[in-house]
CSV table of C-alpha atoms and ligand atoms in Angstrom, one decimal:
chain,number,residue,atom,x,y,z
A,1,MET,CA,0.0,0.0,0.0
A,2,GLU,CA,1.3,3.4,-0.9
A,3,ASN,CA,1.7,5.5,2.2
A,4,VAL,CA,3.9,8.6,1.8
A,5,SER,CA,4.5,10.8,4.8
A,6,LYS,CA,2.1,13.7,5.5
A,7,ARG,CA,5.0,16.0,4.6
A,8,LEU,CA,5.1,14.7,1.1
A,9,ALA,CA,1.4,14.3,0.7
A,10,SER,CA,0.9,18.0,1.0
A,11,LEU,CA,3.8,18.9,-1.3
A,12,SER,CA,3.2,20.3,-4.8
A,13,PRO,CA,5.6,19.2,-7.6
A,14,SER,CA,7.7,22.0,-9.1
A,15,ALA,CA,5.6,23.5,-11.9
A,16,THR,CA,8.7,24.9,-13.6
A,17,ILE,CA,10.3,21.5,-13.8
A,18,ALA,CA,7.0,19.8,-14.8
A,19,MET,CA,6.4,22.2,-17.7
A,20,ASN,CA,10.0,21.8,-18.8
A,21,GLN,CA,9.7,18.0,-18.7
A,22,LYS,CA,6.4,18.1,-20.7
A,23,SER,CA,8.0,20.2,-23.3
A,24,THR,CA,11.1,18.0,-23.6
A,25,GLU,CA,8.9,14.9,-23.9
A,26,MET,CA,6.9,16.5,-26.8
A,27,LYS,CA,10.2,17.4,-28.5
A,28,ASN,CA,11.5,13.8,-28.0
A,29,ASN,CA,8.3,12.7,-29.8
A,30,GLY,CA,9.1,14.8,-32.8
A,31,ILE,CA,6.9,17.8,-31.9
A,32,ASP,CA,8.5,21.2,-32.6
A,33,VAL,CA,7.9,23.0,-29.3
A,34,VAL,CA,9.6,26.2,-28.3
A,35,ASN,CA,10.5,25.9,-24.7
A,36,LEU,CA,10.0,29.2,-22.8
A,37,SER,CA,9.2,27.4,-19.5
A,38,VAL,CA,12.3,26.7,-17.6
A,39,GLY,CA,14.6,29.4,-16.3
A,40,GLU,CA,18.1,28.7,-17.3
A,41,PRO,CA,20.6,30.4,-19.6
A,42,ASP,CA,20.8,28.8,-23.0
A,43,PHE,CA,24.5,29.6,-23.2
A,44,PRO,CA,27.1,26.9,-22.7
A,45,THR,CA,29.3,27.2,-19.6
A,46,PRO,CA,32.4,29.5,-20.4
A,47,ASP,CA,35.4,27.6,-21.7
A,48,ASN,CA,37.7,28.7,-18.8
A,49,VAL,CA,35.3,27.1,-16.3
A,50,LYS,CA,35.0,23.9,-18.3
A,51,ALA,CA,38.8,23.8,-18.5
A,52,ALA,CA,39.1,24.1,-14.7
A,53,ALA,CA,36.7,21.2,-14.3
A,54,LYS,CA,38.8,19.0,-16.7
A,55,LYS,CA,41.9,19.9,-14.8
A,56,ALA,CA,40.3,19.0,-11.5
A,57,ILE,CA,39.4,15.6,-12.9
A,58,ASP,CA,43.0,15.0,-14.0
A,59,GLU,CA,44.3,16.2,-10.7
A,60,ASN,CA,42.1,13.7,-8.9
A,61,TYR,CA,39.6,15.9,-7.2
A,62,SER,CA,37.6,12.8,-6.8
A,63,PHE,CA,37.4,12.5,-3.0
A,64,TYR,CA,34.8,13.8,-0.7
A,65,ALA,CA,35.0,17.6,-0.4
A,66,PRO,CA,34.7,19.3,3.0
A,67,VAL,CA,31.0,19.6,3.9
A,68,PRO,CA,30.8,23.5,3.7
A,69,GLY,CA,33.0,23.6,0.6
A,70,TYR,CA,36.7,23.7,-0.3
A,71,PRO,CA,38.6,26.5,1.5
A,72,ALA,CA,39.6,27.9,-1.9
A,73,LEU,CA,36.0,28.2,-3.0
A,74,ARG,CA,34.9,29.7,0.3
A,75,LYS,CA,37.7,32.2,0.0
A,76,ALA,CA,36.6,33.0,-3.6
A,77,ILE,CA,33.0,33.6,-2.3
A,78,VAL,CA,34.3,35.8,0.6
A,79,GLU,CA,36.1,37.9,-2.0
A,80,LYS,CA,33.1,38.0,-4.4
A,81,PHE,CA,30.9,39.3,-1.6
A,82,LYS,CA,33.5,42.0,-0.7
A,83,ARG,CA,34.1,42.9,-4.4
A,84,GLU,CA,30.6,43.0,-5.7
A,85,ASN,CA,28.4,43.6,-2.7
A,86,ASN,CA,30.6,45.3,-0.2
A,87,LEU,CA,29.7,42.6,2.3
A,88,GLU,CA,32.3,41.4,4.9
A,89,TYR,CA,32.2,37.7,5.7
A,90,THR,CA,34.7,35.3,7.1
A,91,ALA,CA,35.1,31.9,5.4
A,92,ASP,CA,33.3,30.1,8.2
A,93,GLN,CA,30.2,32.2,7.4
A,94,ILE,CA,30.0,30.6,3.9
A,95,VAL,CA,28.4,27.3,3.1
A,96,VAL,CA,28.5,25.8,-0.4
A,97,SER,CA,25.6,23.5,-1.3
A,98,THR,CA,24.1,21.6,-4.2
A,99,GLY,CA,22.6,24.6,-5.9
A,100,ALA,CA,20.9,27.7,-4.4
A,101,LYS,CA,17.7,25.7,-4.1
A,102,HIS,CA,19.5,23.4,-1.7
A,103,SER,CA,21.0,26.4,0.1
A,104,ILE,CA,17.5,27.8,0.7
A,105,ALA,CA,16.2,24.4,1.9
A,106,ASN,CA,19.2,24.2,4.4
A,107,VAL,CA,18.5,27.7,5.8
A,108,LEU,CA,14.7,27.0,6.2
A,109,MET,CA,15.4,23.6,7.9
A,110,SER,CA,18.0,25.3,10.1
A,111,ILE,CA,15.9,28.1,11.5
A,112,ILE,CA,12.2,27.2,11.2
A,113,ASP,CA,10.3,25.3,13.9
A,114,PRO,CA,6.8,23.9,13.3
A,115,GLY,CA,4.4,26.8,13.3
A,116,ASP,CA,6.9,29.5,12.6
A,117,GLU,CA,5.6,32.0,10.0
A,118,VAL,CA,7.6,32.8,6.9
A,119,ILE,CA,6.5,35.9,4.9
A,120,VAL,CA,6.6,35.1,1.2
A,121,PRO,CA,5.8,37.9,-1.1
A,122,SER,CA,3.7,36.8,-4.1
A,123,PRO,CA,4.5,36.3,-7.0
A,124,TYR,CA,7.1,34.0,-5.5
A,125,TRP,CA,9.5,31.4,-6.9
A,126,VAL,CA,7.6,28.1,-6.9
A,127,SER,CA,9.9,26.4,-4.4
A,128,TYR,CA,9.7,28.9,-1.5
A,129,PRO,CA,6.3,27.9,-0.1
A,130,GLU,CA,6.9,24.2,-0.7
A,131,GLN,CA,10.2,24.3,1.1
A,132,VAL,CA,8.6,26.2,4.0
A,133,LYS,CA,6.0,23.4,4.2
A,134,ILE,CA,8.8,20.8,4.3
A,135,ALA,CA,10.3,22.7,7.2
A,136,GLU,CA,6.8,22.6,8.8
A,137,GLY,CA,6.6,26.4,8.8
A,138,VAL,CA,3.5,28.4,7.9
A,139,ASN,CA,3.5,30.5,4.7
A,140,VAL,CA,2.2,34.0,5.1
A,141,ILE,CA,1.7,35.0,1.4
A,142,VAL,CA,1.7,38.8,0.8
A,143,ASP,CA,0.2,39.7,-2.6
A,144,ALA,CA,2.1,42.2,-4.7
A,145,GLY,CA,0.2,43.1,-7.9
A,146,ILE,CA,1.1,44.6,-11.2
A,147,GLU,CA,0.4,48.2,-9.8
A,148,SER,CA,3.4,47.9,-7.5
A,149,GLU,CA,5.5,46.1,-10.2
A,150,TYR,CA,5.0,42.9,-8.1
A,151,LYS,CA,6.9,44.3,-5.1
A,152,ILE,CA,5.6,44.4,-1.6
A,153,THR,CA,5.3,47.8,0.2
A,154,PRO,CA,6.6,48.6,3.7
A,155,LYS,CA,3.0,48.8,4.9
A,156,GLN,CA,2.2,45.3,3.6
A,157,LEU,CA,5.3,44.0,5.3
A,158,GLU,CA,4.4,45.7,8.6
A,159,ASN,CA,0.8,44.2,8.4
A,160,ALA,CA,2.1,40.7,7.8
A,161,ILE,CA,4.5,40.6,10.7
A,162,THR,CA,3.2,38.8,13.8
A,163,SER,CA,4.8,37.5,17.0
A,164,LYS,CA,5.3,34.2,15.1
A,165,THR,CA,7.1,35.6,12.2
A,166,LYS,CA,10.5,34.0,11.8
A,167,ALA,CA,11.7,35.1,8.4
A,168,LEU,CA,11.0,37.1,5.3
A,169,MET,CA,11.8,35.7,1.9
A,170,LEU,CA,13.1,38.2,-0.6
A,171,CYS,CA,14.0,37.7,-4.2
A,172,SER,CA,15.5,40.5,-6.2
A,173,PRO,CA,15.9,40.4,-9.2
A,174,SER,CA,12.7,38.4,-9.0
A,175,ASN,CA,11.7,35.1,-10.4
A,176,PRO,CA,9.0,35.2,-11.9
A,177,SER,CA,8.4,39.0,-12.3
A,178,GLY,CA,11.9,40.2,-13.2
A,179,SER,CA,11.3,43.2,-10.8
A,180,LEU,CA,14.1,44.7,-8.8
A,181,TYR,CA,13.9,46.4,-5.4
A,182,SER,CA,15.7,49.7,-5.6
A,183,ARG,CA,18.0,50.8,-2.7
A,184,GLU,CA,15.3,53.2,-1.6
A,185,GLU,CA,12.6,50.5,-1.6
A,186,LEU,CA,14.9,48.2,0.4
A,187,ALA,CA,15.7,51.0,2.8
A,188,ALA,CA,11.9,51.4,3.4
A,189,LEU,CA,11.6,47.7,4.1
A,190,VAL,CA,14.6,47.9,6.5
A,191,GLU,CA,12.8,50.7,8.4
A,192,VAL,CA,10.0,48.2,9.2
A,193,LEU,CA,12.4,45.3,10.0
A,194,LYS,CA,14.3,47.5,12.4
A,195,LYS,CA,11.2,47.4,14.6
A,196,HIS,CA,11.1,43.6,14.6
A,197,PRO,CA,14.6,42.4,15.5
A,198,ASP,CA,13.6,38.8,15.7
A,199,VAL,CA,12.7,38.5,12.0
A,200,PHE,CA,15.4,37.0,9.7
A,201,ILE,CA,15.7,37.8,6.1
A,202,ILE,CA,16.5,35.2,3.4
A,203,SER,CA,17.7,37.2,0.4
A,204,ASP,CA,17.8,35.2,-2.8
A,205,GLU,CA,20.1,37.0,-5.1
A,206,ILE,CA,20.7,34.3,-7.7
A,207,TYR,CA,19.8,36.7,-10.6
A,208,GLU,CA,22.2,39.4,-9.3
A,209,HIS,CA,24.1,39.6,-12.5
A,210,ILE,CA,21.1,39.8,-14.8
A,211,ASN,CA,20.2,43.4,-14.0
A,212,PHE,CA,19.5,45.9,-16.8
A,213,SER,CA,19.1,49.0,-14.7
A,214,GLY,CA,22.2,49.5,-12.7
A,215,THR,CA,24.1,47.8,-9.9
A,216,HIS,CA,22.7,45.1,-7.7
A,217,VAL,CA,21.7,46.1,-4.2
A,218,SER,CA,21.6,43.5,-1.5
A,219,ILE,CA,19.4,44.1,1.6
A,220,ALA,CA,22.4,42.7,3.6
A,221,GLU,CA,24.2,46.0,2.8
A,222,PHE,CA,22.0,47.7,5.4
A,223,PRO,CA,24.0,47.4,8.7
A,224,GLU,CA,20.8,47.4,10.7
A,225,VAL,CA,19.9,43.9,9.3
A,226,PHE,CA,23.2,42.4,8.2
A,227,ASP,CA,23.4,40.2,11.3
A,228,ARG,CA,20.1,38.6,10.6
A,229,THR,CA,20.3,38.3,6.8
A,230,VAL,CA,21.2,35.2,4.9
A,231,VAL,CA,22.3,36.0,1.3
A,232,VAL,CA,21.7,33.2,-1.1
A,233,ASN,CA,23.6,33.1,-4.4
A,234,GLY,CA,25.2,30.7,-6.8
A,235,VAL,CA,26.8,30.2,-10.1
A,236,SER,CA,23.8,28.7,-12.0
A,237,LYS,CA,22.4,31.9,-13.6
A,238,GLY,CA,25.3,34.4,-13.8
A,239,TYR,CA,27.8,31.8,-15.2
A,240,ALA,CA,25.5,29.5,-17.2
A,241,MET,CA,26.1,26.6,-14.8
A,242,THR,CA,22.7,25.3,-13.9
A,243,GLY,CA,23.6,21.7,-14.2
A,244,TRP,CA,26.8,21.9,-12.1
A,245,ARG,CA,24.7,22.5,-9.0
A,246,ILE,CA,26.7,25.0,-6.9
A,247,GLY,CA,24.9,27.4,-4.7
A,248,TYR,CA,26.1,29.2,-1.5
A,249,ILE,CA,25.1,31.4,1.4
A,250,GLY,CA,26.8,34.2,3.4
A,251,ALA,CA,25.2,34.0,6.8
A,252,PRO,CA,25.5,34.7,10.5
A,253,LEU,CA,28.0,32.2,11.8
A,254,TRP,CA,25.4,30.2,13.8
A,255,ILE,CA,23.2,29.7,10.7
A,256,ALA,CA,26.2,28.7,8.6
A,257,LYS,CA,27.2,26.2,11.3
A,258,ALA,CA,23.6,24.8,11.4
A,259,CYS,CA,23.4,24.5,7.6
A,260,SER,CA,26.8,22.7,7.6
A,261,LYS,CA,25.7,20.3,10.3
A,262,LEU,CA,22.4,19.5,8.4
A,263,GLN,CA,24.2,19.1,5.1
A,264,GLY,CA,26.8,16.8,6.8
A,265,GLN,CA,23.9,14.4,7.5
A,266,MET,CA,21.9,14.9,4.3
A,267,THR,CA,24.2,15.3,1.3
A,268,SER,CA,27.8,16.0,2.4
A,269,GLY,CA,29.9,18.5,0.4
A,270,ALA,CA,28.8,19.6,-3.1
A,271,THR,CA,30.4,17.8,-6.0
A,272,SER,CA,34.2,18.2,-5.9
A,273,ILE,CA,34.7,18.8,-9.7
A,274,ALA,CA,31.8,21.4,-9.8
A,275,GLN,CA,33.3,23.2,-6.8
A,276,MET,CA,36.7,23.5,-8.6
A,277,ALA,CA,34.8,24.9,-11.7
A,278,ALA,CA,33.0,27.4,-9.5
A,279,ILE,CA,36.3,28.7,-8.1
A,280,GLU,CA,37.3,29.6,-11.7
A,281,ALA,CA,33.9,31.1,-12.4
A,282,LEU,CA,34.2,33.5,-9.5
A,283,ASN,CA,38.0,34.2,-9.8
A,284,GLY,CA,38.5,34.0,-13.5
A,285,ASP,CA,37.5,36.2,-16.5
A,286,GLN,CA,34.1,37.9,-15.8
A,287,SER,CA,33.3,38.9,-19.4
A,288,CYS,CA,30.7,36.2,-19.9
A,289,ILE,CA,28.5,38.0,-17.5
A,290,ALA,CA,28.3,41.2,-19.6
A,291,ASP,CA,28.0,39.2,-22.8
A,292,MET,CA,25.0,37.2,-21.6
A,293,LYS,CA,23.4,40.3,-20.0
A,294,MET,CA,23.6,42.1,-23.4
A,295,ALA,CA,21.9,39.2,-25.1
A,296,PHE,CA,19.2,38.9,-22.4
A,297,LYS,CA,18.4,42.6,-22.7
A,298,ARG,CA,18.1,42.4,-26.5
A,299,ARG,CA,15.8,39.5,-26.1
A,300,ARG,CA,13.7,41.1,-23.4
A,301,ASP,CA,13.2,44.2,-25.5
A,302,TYR,CA,12.2,42.1,-28.5
A,303,VAL,CA,9.7,40.0,-26.5
A,304,LEU,CA,8.2,43.2,-24.9
A,305,ASP,CA,7.9,44.9,-28.2
A,306,ARG,CA,6.1,41.9,-29.7
A,307,MET,CA,3.8,41.5,-26.7
A,308,SER,CA,2.9,45.2,-26.7
A,309,LYS,CA,1.3,44.6,-30.1
A,310,ILE,CA,-0.9,41.7,-29.0
A,311,GLN,CA,-4.3,42.5,-27.7
A,312,GLY,CA,-5.1,42.1,-24.0
A,313,ILE,CA,-1.5,41.6,-22.7
A,314,LYS,CA,-0.6,43.7,-19.7
A,315,CYS,CA,3.1,43.7,-18.9
A,316,THR,CA,5.6,45.5,-16.7
A,317,VAL,CA,9.1,46.2,-18.0
A,318,PRO,CA,11.2,43.7,-16.0
A,319,ASP,CA,14.6,45.2,-15.0
A,320,GLY,CA,16.3,41.9,-14.3
A,321,ALA,CA,16.4,38.1,-14.5
A,322,PHE,CA,15.2,36.6,-17.8
A,323,TYR,CA,11.4,36.4,-17.5
A,324,VAL,CA,8.5,38.5,-18.6
A,325,TYR,CA,5.4,38.1,-16.6
A,326,PRO,CA,2.4,39.3,-18.4
A,327,ASP,CA,-1.1,39.5,-17.0
A,328,MET,CA,-3.1,37.5,-19.5
A,329,SER,CA,-6.5,37.4,-17.7
A,330,PHE,CA,-8.0,39.2,-20.7
A,331,TYR,CA,-8.1,35.7,-22.4
A,332,PHE,CA,-9.9,34.0,-19.5
A,333,GLY,CA,-13.5,33.1,-20.4
A,334,LYS,CA,-12.6,33.1,-24.1
A,335,LYS,CA,-13.0,30.0,-26.3
A,336,ASN,CA,-11.2,28.1,-29.0
A,337,GLY,CA,-14.2,26.2,-30.5
A,338,SER,CA,-15.8,24.4,-27.5
A,339,GLU,CA,-12.7,24.7,-25.4
A,340,LYS,CA,-13.0,27.4,-22.8
A,341,ILE,CA,-10.0,29.0,-21.1
A,342,ASN,CA,-10.7,29.4,-17.4
A,343,SER,CA,-7.3,29.9,-15.8
A,344,SER,CA,-3.6,30.5,-16.4
A,345,MET,CA,-3.1,26.7,-16.4
A,346,ASP,CA,-5.8,26.3,-19.2
A,347,LEU,CA,-4.1,29.1,-21.1
A,348,CYS,CA,-0.6,27.5,-20.8
A,349,LEU,CA,-1.9,24.1,-21.9
A,350,TYR,CA,-3.7,25.7,-24.8
A,351,LEU,CA,-0.5,27.6,-25.8
A,352,LEU,CA,1.4,24.3,-25.5
A,353,GLU,CA,-1.0,22.1,-27.4
A,354,LYS,CA,-2.2,24.6,-30.1
A,355,GLY,CA,0.7,27.1,-30.1
A,356,ARG,CA,3.5,24.7,-29.5
A,357,ILE,CA,5.1,27.0,-26.9
A,358,ALA,CA,5.8,26.0,-23.4
A,359,THR,CA,5.3,28.6,-20.6
A,360,VAL,CA,4.5,28.4,-16.9
A,361,PRO,CA,1.1,29.3,-15.4
A,362,GLY,CA,1.2,32.2,-12.9
A,363,SER,CA,-0.9,30.1,-10.5
A,364,ALA,CA,2.3,28.2,-9.7
A,365,PHE,CA,3.9,31.5,-8.6
A,366,GLY,CA,0.9,32.7,-6.6
A,367,SER,CA,-0.6,35.1,-9.2
A,368,PRO,CA,-3.3,33.3,-11.2
A,369,ASN,CA,-3.7,36.1,-13.8
A,370,ASN,CA,-0.2,35.8,-15.2
A,371,VAL,CA,1.9,33.6,-17.4
A,372,ARG,CA,5.7,33.3,-17.0
A,373,ILE,CA,7.7,33.5,-20.2
A,374,SER,CA,11.4,32.8,-20.0
A,375,TYR,CA,13.3,34.5,-22.8
A,376,ALA,CA,16.5,32.6,-22.1
A,377,THR,CA,16.5,31.0,-25.5
A,378,SER,CA,17.9,31.9,-28.9
A,379,ASP,CA,16.7,35.0,-30.9
A,380,GLU,CA,15.5,32.7,-33.6
A,381,ASN,CA,13.4,30.7,-31.1
A,382,LEU,CA,11.9,33.9,-29.7
A,383,VAL,CA,10.8,35.1,-33.2
A,384,LYS,CA,9.1,31.7,-33.7
A,385,ALA,CA,7.6,31.8,-30.2
A,386,MET,CA,6.2,35.3,-30.5
A,387,ASP,CA,4.7,34.5,-33.9
A,388,ARG,CA,3.1,31.4,-32.4
A,389,LEU,CA,1.9,33.3,-29.3
A,390,GLU,CA,0.2,35.9,-31.5
A,391,GLU,CA,-1.4,33.3,-33.8
A,392,ALA,CA,-2.6,31.1,-30.9
A,393,LEU,CA,-4.2,34.0,-29.0
A,394,LYS,CA,-6.0,35.1,-32.2
A,395,GLY,CA,-7.7,31.8,-32.0
A,396,LEU,CA,-9.4,32.6,-28.7
A,397,VAL,CA,-12.7,34.5,-29.1
B,1,LIG,N1,16.2,30.9,-6.6
B,1,LIG,C1,15.5,31.3,-7.7
B,1,LIG,C2,14.7,32.5,-7.6
B,1,LIG,C3,15.6,30.6,-8.9
B,1,LIG,O1,15.0,31.0,-10.0
B,1,LIG,C4,16.4,29.4,-9.0
B,1,LIG,C5,16.5,28.7,-10.3
B,1,LIG,N2,16.2,27.4,-10.2
B,1,LIG,C6,17.1,29.0,-7.8
B,1,LIG,C7,16.9,29.8,-6.6
B,1,LIG,C8,17.9,27.8,-7.7
B,1,LIG,O2,19.1,27.9,-8.4
B,1,LIG,P1,20.1,26.7,-8.4
B,1,LIG,O3,20.1,26.2,-9.8
B,1,LIG,O4,21.4,27.2,-8.0
B,1,LIG,O5,19.6,25.6,-7.5
B,2,LIG,N1,14.7,28.6,-11.5
B,2,LIG,C1,14.3,28.0,-12.7
B,2,LIG,C2,12.9,28.2,-13.0
B,2,LIG,O1,12.2,28.8,-12.2
B,2,LIG,C3,14.7,26.5,-12.8
B,2,LIG,C4,13.7,25.5,-12.4
B,2,LIG,C5,13.7,25.2,-11.0
B,2,LIG,O2,14.7,24.9,-10.3
B,2,LIG,O3,12.5,25.3,-10.5
B,2,LIG,O4,12.4,27.9,-14.0
């Protein structure tokens, strides 16, 4: 008899991964689908990083790595935080994990007790609320709509904090909306947090390098909250290394120690070869970042331009990451023959089946009017995808 734990029974599968798999399956069956679902750079990992991995194999980096990461990698991360974020950490405040997803899971498991509340601004990345559930915390979802560019206001934060609040999840640049919190906006949130010294901040900065409007600002730069902020980052997005699975945190020492203890019982150190590659990514030539950013910006502008010409699509101009996040509720209630579109899921399935483009329904990110489109694919694919989107939507009346 199947009898999964209660923890698993209430867990939703990752919609981003599900849509990606569905699209890959269709492609494997010979169907020409343009995949705009998963969020990962379409570029190959830079050559210098690949060379470092090959060298590590030849030099027999094949033994267990230290649980929190090789000293050389933690040193490279300390230097990266100093150089790019003006943040001061010591190496023992850094923990390297199997992707930023794993880093966030470690942090939640390390600080959340059953019943503790975690404030999760919506739209959110799919895995936050599910990981909070795994940690037996309680999600307090705070809705940020299109009118505030999908960012929460200080007042909303203030209203959401209770005596049970343990942490706030922040994601800037945001997946799925692509929005950035400006320094002023973060300062205003910090003003609220100053009044609540027991609230921790988990700041997911994995899209730091994909920022079209200026330099990245981390909430950890505010001295008032530095001691209770965990900065989550990794090499997946900035260095086109999603499959290598290297994420990391900079954290208060006791949280870093707790994550390391947990990781020592769950997964051990991240893959040795990938860690050696990550050292080169952080210390080596950084030109890949600017090159990819330029390509992403060009693609974003193209997609926004095409979408602005399609009836009923409401879209913000995302300043970062590689997603556009249109409100497509105009199409709800419309029909293609007898088939009625009632939700973002129906719309995404329609776009996949009739339009041959894979996207992710906003319902997976907490905003049921939206659809997430990842433009991390070739210019050629984007032309095809936008033609198909336009055509498919014309079919809904
Ligand atoms: N945070 C956000 C907001 C993401 O979009 C992703 C991408 N999957 C991650 C974390 C996890 O990244 P990683 O590949 O390093 O696990
Ligand atoms: N972050 C990416 C996305 O949102 C990768 C998939 C995942 O890890 O969920 O599409």
